[in-house]
Coordinates of C-alpha atoms in Angstrom, one line a residue:
Chain A
X1 CA 0.1 0.1 -0.1
X2 CA 2.8 2.4 0.9
X3 CA 4.4 1.6 -2.5
X4 CA 1.0 2.5 -4.3
X5 CA 1.1 5.9 -2.5
X6 CA 4.8 6.7 -3.5
X7 CA 3.8 5.7 -6.9
X8 CA 0.9 8.1 -6.9
X9 CA 3.2 10.7 -5.6
X10 CA 5.5 10.6 -8.1
X11 CA 3.0 10.9 -10.6
X12 CA 1.3 13.8 -9.1
X13 CA 4.7 15.6 -8.8
X14 CA 5.5 14.8 -12.6
X15 CA 2.0 16.0 -13.7
X16 CA 2.4 19.2 -11.7
X17 CA 5.9 20.1 -13.1
X18 CA 5.6 18.6 -16.5
X19 CA 2.1 20.0 -17.3
X20 CA 0.7 22.6 -14.9
X21 CA 3.5 24.7 -14.1
X22 CA 4.5 25.7 -17.7
X23 CA 0.9 25.7 -18.9
X24 CA 0.0 28.3 -16.3
X25 CA 3.1 30.3 -16.8
X26 CA 3.4 30.6 -20.5
X27 CA 1.4 33.9 -20.4
X28 CA 4.0 35.4 -17.8
X29 CA 6.9 34.9 -20.0
X30 CA 7.9 31.4 -18.9
X31 CA 7.5 28.8 -21.8
X32 CA 10.1 26.4 -23.0
X33 CA 12.8 27.9 -24.9
X34 CA 14.0 25.5 -27.7
X35 CA 17.6 24.9 -26.2
X36 CA 20.6 24.7 -28.8
X37 CA 21.0 21.5 -30.3
X38 CA 24.4 20.6 -31.5
X39 CA 26.6 17.5 -31.8
X40 CA 29.8 18.5 -30.1
X41 CA 29.8 19.3 -26.5
X42 CA 29.3 22.9 -25.9
X43 CA 31.9 25.3 -24.5
X44 CA 31.7 26.2 -21.0
X45 CA 35.0 27.6 -20.3
X46 CA 37.5 28.4 -22.9
X47 CA 41.4 28.7 -22.0
X48 CA 40.5 26.9 -18.7
X49 CA 42.7 28.3 -16.0
X50 CA 44.8 30.4 -18.2
X51 CA 45.9 27.4 -20.3
X52 CA 45.4 28.3 -23.9
X53 CA 43.6 25.5 -26.0
X54 CA 42.2 23.9 -22.8
X55 CA 38.4 24.0 -23.4
X56 CA 36.1 22.8 -21.0
X57 CA 33.1 21.4 -22.5
X58 CA 30.0 20.6 -20.7
X59 CA 30.0 17.0 -21.6
X60 CA 33.5 16.8 -20.2
X61 CA 32.2 18.0 -16.7
X62 CA 29.5 15.4 -16.8
X63 CA 32.0 12.9 -17.5
X64 CA 34.1 13.9 -14.6
X65 CA 30.9 14.1 -12.5
X66 CA 30.1 10.2 -13.5
X67 CA 33.6 9.1 -12.7
X68 CA 33.1 10.9 -9.3
X69 CA 29.7 9.1 -8.8
X70 CA 31.0 5.5 -9.9
X71 CA 34.3 6.0 -7.6
X72 CA 32.0 7.2 -4.7
X73 CA 29.4 4.3 -5.3
X74 CA 32.2 1.6 -5.4
X75 CA 34.1 2.8 -2.5
X76 CA 31.1 3.5 -0.4
X77 CA 29.9 -0.1 -1.1
X78 CA 33.1 -1.9 -0.6
X79 CA 35.0 0.0 2.0
X80 CA 33.2 -1.6 5.2
X81 CA 32.1 -4.9 4.0
X82 CA 30.0 -7.0 6.1
X83 CA 28.5 -10.5 6.0
X84 CA 25.1 -9.0 6.4
X85 CA 25.3 -6.3 3.9
X86 CA 23.7 -2.8 4.2
X87 CA 21.6 -1.2 1.5
X88 CA 24.5 0.2 -0.6
X89 CA 26.5 -2.9 -0.2
X90 CA 23.5 -5.0 -1.0
X91 CA 22.7 -3.0 -4.0
X92 CA 26.3 -3.4 -5.3
X93 CA 26.6 -7.0 -4.6
X94 CA 23.0 -7.7 -6.6
X95 CA 24.4 -5.6 -9.5
X96 CA 27.7 -7.2 -9.4
X97 CA 26.4 -10.6 -9.0
X98 CA 23.8 -10.4 -11.8
X99 CA 26.7 -9.2 -14.1
X100 CA 29.0 -11.8 -13.0
X101 CA 26.2 -14.6 -13.5
X102 CA 26.1 -13.2 -17.2
X103 CA 29.6 -13.2 -17.6
X104 CA 30.0 -16.7 -16.4
X105 CA 27.2 -17.8 -18.9
X106 CA 28.8 -16.1 -22.0
X107 CA 32.4 -16.6 -21.4
X108 CA 32.8 -19.5 -19.4
X109 CA 36.1 -20.2 -17.7
X110 CA 37.3 -16.8 -19.1
X111 CA 34.9 -14.8 -17.1
X112 CA 37.1 -13.8 -14.6
X113 CA 39.4 -12.1 -17.1
X114 CA 36.7 -9.8 -18.8
X115 CA 34.4 -9.1 -15.9
X116 CA 36.2 -6.2 -14.4
X117 CA 36.2 -4.4 -17.4
X118 CA 32.6 -5.0 -18.8
X119 CA 31.3 -4.3 -15.0
X120 CA 33.2 -1.0 -14.9
X121 CA 31.8 0.1 -18.4
X122 CA 28.3 -1.0 -17.4
X123 CA 28.4 1.1 -14.1
X124 CA 29.9 4.0 -16.0
X125 CA 27.5 3.8 -18.8
X126 CA 24.6 3.4 -16.6
X127 CA 25.2 6.2 -14.4
X128 CA 26.3 8.6 -17.3
X129 CA 23.1 7.8 -19.0
X130 CA 21.0 8.4 -16.0
X131 CA 22.9 11.7 -14.7
X132 CA 21.4 13.1 -18.2
X133 CA 17.9 12.6 -17.2
X134 CA 18.2 14.5 -13.6
X135 CA 16.1 17.7 -14.0
X136 CA 18.3 20.8 -14.6
X137 CA 21.0 18.8 -16.3
X138 CA 20.9 19.9 -19.9
X139 CA 19.0 23.1 -18.9
X140 CA 20.6 25.2 -16.1
X141 CA 23.6 27.0 -17.3
X142 CA 25.5 30.3 -18.2
X143 CA 23.9 32.8 -20.6
X144 CA 25.6 34.3 -23.6
X145 CA 25.3 35.8 -26.9
X146 CA 24.0 33.5 -29.6
X147 CA 26.7 32.3 -32.0
X148 CA 26.2 32.1 -35.9
X149 CA 23.5 29.6 -36.6
X150 CA 22.2 29.3 -33.0
X151 CA 18.6 29.7 -32.3
X152 CA 18.5 32.8 -29.8
X153 CA 16.0 34.6 -27.5
X154 CA 15.6 38.0 -26.2
X155 CA 16.9 38.6 -22.8
X156 CA 14.6 39.8 -19.7
X157 CA 16.6 40.4 -16.6
X158 CA 18.5 37.2 -16.3
X159 CA 16.5 34.6 -18.1
X160 CA 15.3 34.1 -21.7
X161 CA 12.0 35.7 -22.9
X162 CA 9.9 33.3 -24.2
X163 CA 6.4 34.5 -24.0
X164 CA 4.3 32.1 -26.0
X165 CA 4.6 28.4 -26.2
X166 CA 6.3 26.9 -29.4
X167 CA 8.2 30.1 -29.7
X168 CA 11.2 29.1 -32.1
X169 CA 13.3 32.1 -31.5
X170 CA 15.4 33.8 -34.1
X171 CA 18.3 32.2 -35.9
X172 CA 21.4 34.4 -35.0
X173 CA 24.1 35.4 -37.6
X174 CA 27.6 36.4 -37.3
X175 CA 26.5 40.0 -37.2
X176 CA 24.0 39.2 -34.4
X177 CA 26.8 37.8 -32.6
X178 CA 29.1 40.9 -33.0
X179 CA 26.4 43.3 -32.1
X180 CA 25.3 41.4 -29.1
X181 CA 29.1 41.2 -27.9
X182 CA 29.3 45.1 -28.7
X183 CA 26.4 45.7 -26.2
X184 CA 28.0 43.3 -23.4
X185 CA 30.9 45.3 -23.5
X186 CA 28.9 48.4 -22.9
X187 CA 29.9 50.0 -26.3
X188 CA 27.3 52.5 -27.8
X189 CA 26.0 50.6 -30.9
X190 CA 23.5 53.3 -32.2
X191 CA 24.4 56.9 -32.8
X192 CA 21.5 59.1 -32.7
X193 CA 21.4 60.2 -36.2
X194 CA 21.2 56.7 -37.4
X195 CA 18.4 56.2 -34.9
X196 CA 16.6 59.2 -36.3
X197 CA 16.9 58.1 -39.9
X198 CA 15.7 54.7 -38.9
X199 CA 12.7 55.8 -37.2
X200 CA 11.6 58.3 -40.0
X201 CA 12.1 55.3 -42.5
X202 CA 9.7 53.2 -40.1
X203 CA 7.1 55.8 -39.9
X204 CA 7.3 56.6 -43.7
X205 CA 6.7 52.9 -44.3
X206 CA 4.0 52.8 -41.9
X207 CA 2.4 55.6 -43.7
X208 CA 3.0 53.9 -47.2
X209 CA 1.5 50.4 -46.2
X210 CA -1.3 52.3 -44.2
X211 CA -0.5 50.3 -41.0
X212 CA -0.3 51.9 -37.7
X213 CA 3.4 51.2 -37.0
X214 CA 6.3 49.2 -38.5
X215 CA 8.8 47.7 -35.9
X216 CA 12.3 46.5 -36.9
X217 CA 12.2 43.6 -34.7
X218 CA 8.7 42.2 -35.3
X219 CA 7.8 43.2 -38.9
X220 CA 11.2 43.7 -40.9
X221 CA 12.7 40.8 -39.1
X222 CA 16.5 39.7 -38.6
X223 CA 18.7 40.0 -41.4
X224 CA 16.3 41.8 -43.7
X225 CA 16.0 45.6 -44.6
X226 CA 13.3 48.1 -44.9
X227 CA 13.3 48.2 -48.3
X228 CA 12.9 44.3 -48.8
X229 CA 9.7 44.6 -46.1
X230 CA 8.2 47.5 -47.9
X231 CA 8.7 45.7 -51.2
X232 CA 7.6 42.5 -50.2
X233 CA 4.2 44.2 -48.8
X234 CA 3.4 45.8 -52.2
X235 CA 4.7 49.3 -51.4
X236 CA 6.8 51.9 -53.0
X237 CA 10.6 52.0 -51.8
X238 CA 10.9 55.5 -53.7
X239 CA 7.5 56.9 -52.1
X240 CA 9.0 55.7 -48.5
X241 CA 12.5 57.2 -49.1
X242 CA 10.9 60.7 -50.2
X243 CA 8.8 60.8 -47.3
X244 CA 11.6 59.8 -45.0
X245 CA 13.9 62.5 -46.3
X246 CA 11.3 65.1 -45.3
X247 CA 11.0 63.6 -41.8
X248 CA 14.7 63.3 -41.3
X249 CA 15.4 66.9 -42.1
X250 CA 12.6 68.0 -39.5
X251 CA 13.7 65.6 -36.9
X252 CA 17.4 66.7 -37.2
X253 CA 16.6 70.2 -36.8
X254 CA 14.6 69.4 -33.6
X255 CA 17.5 67.3 -32.3
X256 CA 20.0 69.9 -33.0
X257 CA 17.9 72.4 -31.0
X258 CA 17.6 70.3 -28.2
X259 CA 21.4 69.5 -28.2
X260 CA 21.1 65.4 -28.5
X261 CA 22.9 66.1 -32.0
X262 CA 25.7 68.4 -32.7
X263 CA 24.6 71.2 -35.1
X264 CA 27.4 70.3 -37.8
X265 CA 26.7 66.8 -37.7
X266 CA 22.9 67.5 -38.2
X267 CA 23.9 70.0 -41.1
X268 CA 26.0 67.4 -42.9
X269 CA 23.4 64.7 -42.5
X270 CA 20.7 67.1 -43.7
X271 CA 22.8 68.2 -46.8
X272 CA 23.3 64.3 -47.8
X273 CA 20.1 63.3 -46.5
X274 CA 18.9 61.5 -49.5
X275 CA 22.0 59.4 -49.7
X276 CA 21.8 58.6 -46.1
X277 CA 18.3 57.5 -46.2
X278 CA 18.9 55.4 -49.4
X279 CA 21.9 53.7 -47.6
X280 CA 19.9 52.9 -44.2
X281 CA 16.6 51.7 -46.2
X282 CA 18.7 48.9 -47.9
X283 CA 20.9 48.1 -44.8
X284 CA 20.3 44.7 -43.4
X285 CA 19.0 45.0 -39.8
X286 CA 20.5 42.7 -37.2
X287 CA 19.0 42.2 -33.7
X288 CA 21.5 42.7 -30.8
X289 CA 19.7 40.9 -28.1
X290 CA 19.6 37.2 -29.3
X291 CA 21.1 35.1 -26.1
X292 CA 21.1 31.3 -25.4
X293 CA 21.9 29.1 -22.3
X294 CA 24.8 26.8 -22.5
X295 CA 24.0 24.1 -19.7
X296 CA 26.8 23.5 -17.2
X297 CA 26.0 19.7 -17.7
X298 CA 25.1 17.6 -20.6
X299 CA 24.9 13.9 -20.8
X300 CA 28.5 12.3 -21.2
X301 CA 27.5 9.8 -23.8
X302 CA 25.8 12.6 -26.0
X303 CA 29.6 13.4 -26.9
X304 CA 30.8 11.5 -29.9
X305 CA 34.3 11.9 -28.3
X306 CA 33.5 9.7 -25.4
X307 CA 31.6 7.0 -27.1
X308 CA 34.3 6.6 -30.1
X309 CA 37.0 6.5 -27.2
X310 CA 35.1 3.8 -25.5
X311 CA 34.4 2.0 -28.5
X312 CA 38.2 2.2 -29.3
X313 CA 38.8 1.0 -25.7
X314 CA 36.7 -2.1 -26.2
X315 CA 38.2 -2.8 -29.6
X316 CA 41.7 -2.8 -28.0
X317 CA 40.5 -4.9 -25.3
X318 CA 39.0 -7.6 -27.5
X319 CA 42.4 -7.8 -29.5
X320 CA 44.4 -8.1 -25.9
X321 CA 42.1 -10.9 -24.7
X322 CA 42.5 -12.5 -28.0
X323 CA 46.3 -12.5 -27.9
X324 CA 46.6 -13.3 -24.2
X325 CA 44.6 -16.6 -25.1
X326 CA 46.1 -17.5 -28.5
X327 CA 49.5 -15.6 -28.7
X328 CA 50.4 -14.5 -32.0
X329 CA 48.3 -17.2 -33.6
X330 CA 45.5 -15.2 -32.9
X331 CA 46.0 -13.2 -35.9
X332 CA 45.5 -16.0 -38.1
X333 CA 41.9 -15.2 -38.0
X334 CA 42.4 -12.1 -40.0
X335 CA 45.5 -13.2 -42.3
X336 CA 44.7 -17.1 -42.6
X337 CA 48.2 -18.3 -43.6
X338 CA 47.5 -21.9 -42.4
X339 CA 44.6 -22.1 -44.9
X340 CA 46.6 -20.9 -47.6
X341 CA 49.4 -23.3 -46.8
X342 CA 47.0 -26.2 -47.0
X343 CA 45.3 -25.0 -50.4
X344 CA 47.2 -27.4 -52.2
X345 CA 45.2 -30.1 -50.5
X346 CA 42.1 -28.1 -49.8
X347 CA 41.5 -25.5 -52.5
X348 CA 38.8 -24.0 -50.3
X349 CA 41.6 -22.6 -48.1
X350 CA 41.8 -19.6 -50.8
X351 CA 38.5 -18.7 -49.9
X352 CA 39.0 -18.9 -46.1
X353 CA 42.1 -16.4 -46.8
X354 CA 39.7 -14.2 -48.5
X355 CA 37.1 -14.3 -45.6
X356 CA 39.8 -13.7 -43.0
X357 CA 40.9 -10.3 -44.9
X358 CA 37.2 -9.5 -44.7
X359 CA 37.3 -10.2 -41.0
X360 CA 39.5 -7.2 -40.5
X361 CA 37.0 -4.6 -42.0
X362 CA 34.2 -6.2 -39.8
X363 CA 36.6 -6.0 -36.8
X364 CA 37.5 -2.3 -37.4
X365 CA 33.8 -1.4 -38.1
X366 CA 33.1 -2.7 -34.4
X367 CA 34.8 0.8 -33.3
X368 CA 32.3 2.9 -35.4
X369 CA 29.1 0.4 -34.4
X370 CA 30.3 0.7 -30.4
X371 CA 30.4 4.4 -30.7
X372 CA 27.6 5.3 -33.0
X373 CA 25.3 3.0 -31.4
X374 CA 25.8 4.5 -28.0
X375 CA 25.9 8.2 -29.3
X376 CA 23.0 7.8 -31.4
X377 CA 20.6 6.5 -28.9
X378 CA 21.7 8.9 -26.4
X379 CA 21.8 12.1 -28.4
X380 CA 18.5 11.2 -30.2
X381 CA 17.2 10.7 -26.9
X382 CA 18.2 14.1 -25.6
X383 CA 16.9 15.8 -28.6
X384 CA 13.6 13.8 -28.2
X385 CA 13.2 15.1 -24.7
X386 CA 13.8 18.8 -25.3
X387 CA 11.5 18.8 -28.7
X388 CA 8.8 16.8 -26.7
X389 CA 9.0 19.4 -23.9
X390 CA 9.1 22.4 -26.4
X391 CA 6.0 21.2 -28.4
X392 CA 3.8 19.7 -25.6
X393 CA 4.6 20.7 -22.1
X394 CA 2.0 18.4 -20.8
X395 CA 2.3 14.8 -19.7
X396 CA 4.0 13.5 -22.8
X397 CA 7.5 14.3 -21.7
X398 CA 7.1 12.3 -18.6
X399 CA 6.5 9.4 -20.6
X400 CA 9.4 10.2 -22.6
X401 CA 11.5 10.3 -19.5
X402 CA 10.4 6.9 -18.6
X403 CA 11.5 5.6 -22.0
X404 CA 14.7 7.3 -21.7
X405 CA 15.5 5.8 -18.4
X406 CA 14.9 2.3 -20.1
X407 CA 17.2 3.2 -23.0
X408 CA 19.8 4.2 -20.8
X409 CA 19.8 0.9 -19.1
X410 CA 19.4 -1.0 -22.2
X411 CA 22.3 0.7 -23.8
X412 CA 24.7 0.6 -21.0
X413 CA 23.6 -3.3 -20.9
X414 CA 24.2 -3.8 -24.7
X415 CA 27.6 -2.2 -24.9
X416 CA 29.1 -4.2 -22.0
X417 CA 27.2 -7.4 -23.3
X418 CA 28.6 -6.9 -26.6
X419 CA 32.2 -6.3 -25.0
X420 CA 31.6 -9.5 -23.3
X421 CA 30.4 -11.5 -26.3
X422 CA 33.4 -10.3 -28.4
X423 CA 36.0 -11.0 -25.9
X424 CA 34.6 -14.4 -25.3
X425 CA 34.4 -15.2 -29.1
X426 CA 38.1 -13.8 -29.3
X427 CA 39.4 -16.2 -26.5
X428 CA 37.5 -19.2 -27.8
X429 CA 38.8 -21.3 -30.7
X430 CA 38.9 -19.9 -34.0
X431 CA 36.5 -22.5 -35.4
X432 CA 39.3 -24.6 -37.1
X433 CA 40.8 -27.7 -35.7
X434 CA 43.6 -26.6 -33.5
X435 CA 45.4 -30.1 -33.5
X436 CA 46.4 -30.5 -37.2
Chain B
X1 CA 8.2 35.8 -48.7
X2 CA 11.2 35.9 -50.6
X3 CA 13.4 32.6 -50.8
X4 CA 16.9 33.0 -51.1
X5 CA 19.7 30.5 -51.7
X6 CA 20.5 29.7 -48.0
X7 CA 16.7 28.9 -47.4
X8 CA 16.9 26.8 -50.5
X9 CA 19.7 25.0 -49.3
X10 CA 18.2 24.7 -45.6
X11 CA 15.2 23.2 -47.3
X12 CA 17.1 20.6 -49.2
X13 CA 19.0 19.6 -46.1
X14 CA 15.8 19.2 -44.1
X15 CA 14.3 17.1 -46.9
X16 CA 17.6 15.0 -47.3
X17 CA 17.6 14.4 -43.7
X18 CA 14.0 13.3 -43.6
X19 CA 14.7 10.8 -46.6
X20 CA 17.9 9.5 -44.7
X21 CA 15.6 8.2 -41.9
X22 CA 13.6 6.0 -44.4
X23 CA 16.6 3.8 -43.5
X24 CA 14.7 2.7 -40.1
X25 CA 12.1 0.8 -41.8
X26 CA 14.3 -2.2 -42.2
X27 CA 15.7 -2.5 -38.8
X28 CA 12.3 -1.7 -37.3
X29 CA 10.8 -4.9 -39.4
X30 CA 14.2 -6.8 -38.4
X31 CA 13.8 -6.0 -34.6
X32 CA 10.1 -6.9 -34.8
X33 CA 11.0 -10.3 -36.2
X34 CA 13.6 -10.8 -33.7
X35 CA 11.3 -10.2 -30.7
X36 CA 8.6 -12.3 -32.6
X37 CA 11.0 -15.3 -32.6
X38 CA 12.2 -14.6 -29.0
X39 CA 8.6 -14.6 -27.8
X40 CA 7.8 -17.7 -29.6
X41 CA 10.7 -19.6 -28.3
X42 CA 10.0 -18.4 -24.7
X43 CA 6.4 -19.7 -25.0
X44 CA 7.7 -23.0 -26.0
X45 CA 10.4 -23.3 -23.5
X46 CA 9.7 -20.9 -20.7
X47 CA 12.8 -22.0 -18.6
X48 CA 15.3 -21.0 -21.3
X49 CA 13.8 -17.5 -21.1
X50 CA 16.9 -15.6 -19.5
X51 CA 19.2 -16.9 -22.1
X52 CA 16.8 -16.1 -24.9
X53 CA 16.2 -12.7 -23.5
X54 CA 20.0 -11.9 -23.4
X55 CA 20.3 -13.0 -27.1
X56 CA 17.4 -11.4 -28.2
X57 CA 18.5 -8.1 -26.8
X58 CA 21.9 -8.6 -28.7
X59 CA 20.1 -9.3 -32.1
X60 CA 18.1 -6.1 -31.2
X61 CA 21.3 -4.2 -30.8
X62 CA 22.7 -5.6 -33.9
X63 CA 19.5 -4.7 -35.9
X64 CA 19.3 -1.5 -34.4
X65 CA 23.1 -0.5 -35.3
X66 CA 21.8 0.1 -38.9
X67 CA 18.9 2.4 -37.8
X68 CA 21.4 4.4 -35.7
X69 CA 23.5 4.9 -38.8
X70 CA 20.7 6.4 -40.8
X71 CA 20.1 8.5 -37.6
X72 CA 23.7 9.5 -37.6
X73 CA 23.7 10.5 -41.5
X74 CA 20.5 12.5 -40.8
X75 CA 22.1 14.1 -37.7
X76 CA 25.1 15.1 -39.9
X77 CA 23.0 16.6 -42.6
X78 CA 21.1 18.7 -40.3
X79 CA 23.9 19.9 -37.7
X80 CA 27.1 19.2 -39.2
X81 CA 27.0 19.9 -43.0

C-alpha cells in the first residue's frame, strides 16, 4: 500500500511539473525555450585556468561527475564490507552478482578476465546515461550571446524571454553575435542620427503601407531590410524614401535644437539626407539581443568523443584478450596463412583466406558500431526530450522520460554485453581444428 | 516571402535528413522479427527465457545499429553539414 502511495505521489509531482507549471506560466513569459541542439559538446570555459587551448565542454564536466559518482558508489559499497550487507553494499552485490552470472554464462572459464572491464563500463554508462535525466542537467547554465547559426531569444533580466509556447526564437548570424558582444561590452552601438533616420524610415513605411506602425524587430525581422519589407508588402520604396527624407530633416533640426545631435553633424546629414536614407533603407537589420543558454552539464554519452573512445577501448581490449588467449596465432583469424598453406590439399583454403581479410573490416567497424550506437541512442534521446517538452509541455515528456530511463539502461547493458560476447569469441577457438 | 539561396539549401537539407530516416524501416521490421522469434521460443520453452532474452537484446542491438547509422547520417546532414 505504501508503494502505491509513493507511485501516486511521483505521478502527481511529474504531472504538476511537466504540465501545470509550464501551462500556467506561459503567459507570464515562462514557456519552454528551444535549447541549442548541437553535436559537439558545448564550450563552458575556454582557455581554462589560463591554459591556451584547454576548453572545458559541458560533456567533459558530466564525464568527470560520472567518474566521481561511480568511484563514490564503489568505495562506499566496499569500504566496510559486512557479512550481512547494508543497503548500499546489498545493491552493489546484486548488480555485480547479476553481471558476473551473465559473464559466466557467456564466457565460461574466461569470465574472470573480462568481468572487471565489462562491469566497470556497465556501471559508468548506466550512471552517465541516468545523470542526463536529472532535472536541471542540460537546462541550467550560463547565458551568453547566440553564435552564428544558433537559435537565440531576447533577454529579460537574467532569463530568456519566451512569451508564447512553441516560440522558435530567431536564428542568429555572425552580425548578431558581434552586435550582441558590443552591447555586452557596454559600447554604444547606435548613434543618435542613425536612430533618427531609422525611425523616420519606419514611420514613412507605416504611412506607405497604411498600417499603424512598423517595428524593426517584429515586422522587418532579423537579417532583412526596410526596403525588402516594404517591397514584399506591395509598397513603393521610392515613396517611402521621399517621405523619410522630409521627416529626417525635420527631426534632425529638432534634435540639433535640443542638443542631442551636434549642429555640424545635423547639417552634414541634412545636406546628404537623400544618400543617407537610401543607404539605411537597404541596410540589413540585425538584432543585438539574441541570447542562448549553455548548460553546465550535458549527458556524457551525448558526446561522440567519449563514445568513440570507449569503442576504441573495447576494440583494443578485445584484441588484447584474443592475443592473451592464443598468442600471435590469434591474428591467423585475419591473415589466414595456415589455410593458404593447405590450399594444395584443400582449394577452399583460398576462400578462407579471403574471408579472413574481410574479417579485418568487420573488426574495425566494431569501433564505429560501438561508438555510434551509444552516441546515436543517447543524443537522439536528448533531442527527443527537449523537442517533446518544447512542443507539448503536458504529460508526454514524463512518458518520454520513462522511455529514456529504459534506453539508458539498455544501452549500458548492450555495450557491456557486446564487449563480453566479442571478447569471449576472441578467446574461444577459431572455429578450425587446433590439433592438425 | 522571398526565398534566397540559404533558405533553399536549408530546405534541401531538411528533406535530405527526412529521407535518410527511411533507413529505419528495415531495422524496425528486423527488430519486430527478432522479438517475435524470441517470444515464440519463450512460449515453447519458458525455462530458457533468461538466455533467450539476453540473446534477443543482442540481436536487437545489431539490428538497431543499422537504424542508428541512418540516424547519424541525418544528424550529420542537419547539424554538421
